[in-house]
Amino acid sequence: MAICQFFLQGRCRFGDRCWNEHPGARGAGGGRQQPQQQPSGNNRRGWNTTSQRYSNVIQPSSFSKSTPWGGSRDQEKPYFSSFDSGASTNRKEGFGLSENPFASLSPDEQKDEKKLLEGIVKDMEVWESSGQWMFSVYSPVKKKPNISGFTDISPEELRLEYHNFLTSNNLQSYLNSVQRLINQWRNRVNELKSLNISTKVALLSDVKDGVNQAAPAFGFGSSQAATFMSPGFPVNNSSSDNAQNFSFKTNSGFAAASSGSPAGFGSSPAFGAAASTSSGISTSAPAFGFGKPEVTSAASFSFKSPAASSFGSPGFSGLPASLATGPVRAPVAPAFGGGSSVAGFGSPGSHSHTAFSKPSSDTFGNSSISTSLSASSSIVATDNVLFTPRDKLTVEELEQFQSKKFTLGKIPLKPPPLELLNV
Amino acid sequence: MSLFGTTSGFGTSGTSMFGSATTDNHNPMKDIEVTSSPDDSIGCLSFSPPTLPGNFLIAGSWANDVRCWEVQDSGQTIPKAQQMHTGPVLDVCWSDDGSKVFTASCDKTAKMWDLSSNQAIQIAQHDAPVKTIHWIKAPNYSCVMTGSWDKTLKFWDTRSSNPMMVLQLPERCYCADVIYPMAVVATAERGLIVYQLENQPSEFRRIESPLKHQHRCVAIFKDKQNKPTGFALGSIEGRVAIHYINPPNPAKDNFTFKCHRSNGTNTSAPQDIYAVNGIAFHPVHGTLATVGSDGRFSFWDKDARTKLKTSEQLDQPISACCFNHNGNIFAYASSYDWSKVRTPGPALGAPRQQSQALGSEGLGLSCDSSQDSRVSLGRSPSPPCKGKLQDFLKWLWGFSTAFGQNPAHRKCSASVSHYGLLCSWAQKHRQAGGCTL
């Protein structure tokens, strides 16, 4: 029989009724049984069903001649099984309901979330093992916004950096910076692979709301040319501009929950992590981008009412002073109350984020904070425990936790014990 | 068809042209190597438009130079001229009349090179390296469009030092393509914007990226009426997305496919995933070519959604590709694209480690930058095959010429360059060795 040209192009009007042969259509409806006999012997239900997966269908036998070049082609497998039609990737199918807001977790949505998370884990594994370019943003579902924690650096930008450092004879710093970037990436990937609750929540809110990319001028392309050549260059600039990038320095999942999740508002700005770039970032606004729920701190500002506006002011006023004493981490549990109590707090929403960046840059513009923070960053980085047991606290720390307010100079470095938190 | 129907013609002979005993994979496809290749990685290639008789090839490289060759029908390449920038050249393009070449460079400028006078003048200025440059010829205006890492898209009348128009991008511009009246720009953070250029350039639509990772290259394709109707977008994850602007059925018409992976369709085993460095559409047949960091190039038919051909693996990544105006010649550049920035991973073929100047493996610093950079030409023979389904396969035959040559080391004081030409002439049977010029 003649092979139907229109079918090959995917637009045969007759579908099953077509008198010409539709090659490979047989394999398409593998799972679907068509009771009646088809004259052309294919199982397609009709050409206008969106469930038709073209990736399985078109196996034009006349293309067999090109198989010597085309790579392996099984008889059973569709010829271009590597093709995914836009709507029918496996992932997408699992996320059929992904358009739903995650507000209420119906069983279906929970299943989707699960699939989403599984997909992310799988993607991370593939990313690591495949050796593909690591400095790239990533999004679990095609049309959705990026997951935070990854920055985009193109190979050309990296190479240009190399060239610049070459001329300044400072290759070692280039190597260091690249190594740092790699470590950051690796940490983030590992984080996503071993999903604990905090990262999960963060991810879900990322995917749902979109990560707020406020001024993500990554160091390479930023107009801050001066900072460009500084030794810690990528880390510097990236962290100074993008709130989400701060998680790089620690393996704490930054819960970069973006706007619209007031419940997640009061989470802990992991300042320690933020300031890991020792070369003095002027805008420490990103410091707030962490909100790693596990990192609890006893900050003097109250997170009880996480209204965007109110967050900014009390937080900032109290901040510089408290920062000077050491890493400040906000208490997690009391602030949250609602929903997932370990909600990834991170960057509190788009507009509020900008509200942060301004005051923060005013108050933080000195490197002393960052240095003090960086000193303690190592402590922060290794501390993964959500709450310290009571016995591990010193008397002084216990006292601090028990008192109404922290006294400056005595703010504990460890998270408060579970018992003391009033949820 | 019978001439090239078997695989024996393509690069299966083990003898190396240069007589070395080791397997030399720099030109497995036995394609024509262009003489006087640039000394450092080639970032961009461009063939002259049809208004110019003959074929002229422009290549911009990381050695800060732009070179021009004339490619004769015999396959012989004659170096014609060269211009320098003060920074690596990231993109080149021709004007529509073929008299001028525009070059975009990391020195934040773009220059216009008048070929007849061999003078180059600066026509554009940005705050950051200029990543893309395209010539726009509209009925009521013509200008140069430059996209840069300073997140702006600027349009320049070459006579004035102020841009005609500046459009803001959401992020750094990574790649762009223009076929009047459509322009597509892909930015960092998976941004994707389509512009319409009629009357004056304006943003037409922002598109959600169909890919999950960083965008790397984009190319617009046309429909049967020769109007731009969609684009192909490549990412660093070995995947290309075909996206139509106004398809009748977006869910069905837009799709993505995986390419430049080590395992092909066998996705169960861990595979190596390589970036897609360039996409080019055949001007006549509408088939697309992709080149990747794995050192292979592939031809695809997006309407039938099939892979047509994949080349043998070269020993270096292929960083750029280009068709000539009638689709008879396919040029691809084999040079390091900085993709190996990671802790030592699987080697890419048999990379030639030519200098250990930096001595640090795996961070993309060692030797690779001084590896050979080559541009190869593939010539398509007259179509031997008949049959309605074969017309878009015609141009494949006779393609694939790899460049291989030994570029001068950047670090070595005595540069040794072999300018060898491997002539694989499509019309002749592909004989091992062919004729060497």
Coordinates of N, CA and C in Angstrom, one line a residue, chain A residues 7 55 67 193 290 319 359:
Chain A
F7 N 0.0 11.4 6.9 CA 0.3 10.8 8.2 C 1.7 11.0 8.6
S55 N 5.6 10.5 19.4 CA 6.9 9.9 19.5 C 6.9 8.4 19.4
T67 N 19.1 4.4 8.4 CA 19.5 3.9 9.6 C 21.0 3.7 9.8
K193 N 19.0 15.9 45.9 CA 18.9 14.5 45.8 C 18.4 13.8 47.0
F290 N 18.0 33.0 52.8 CA 18.2 31.6 53.2 C 17.0 31.0 53.8
L319 N 19.1 44.1 63.3 CA 20.0 43.2 62.7 C 21.5 43.6 62.8
P359 N 16.6 48.4 52.3 CA 17.1 48.7 53.6 C 18.4 47.9 54.0

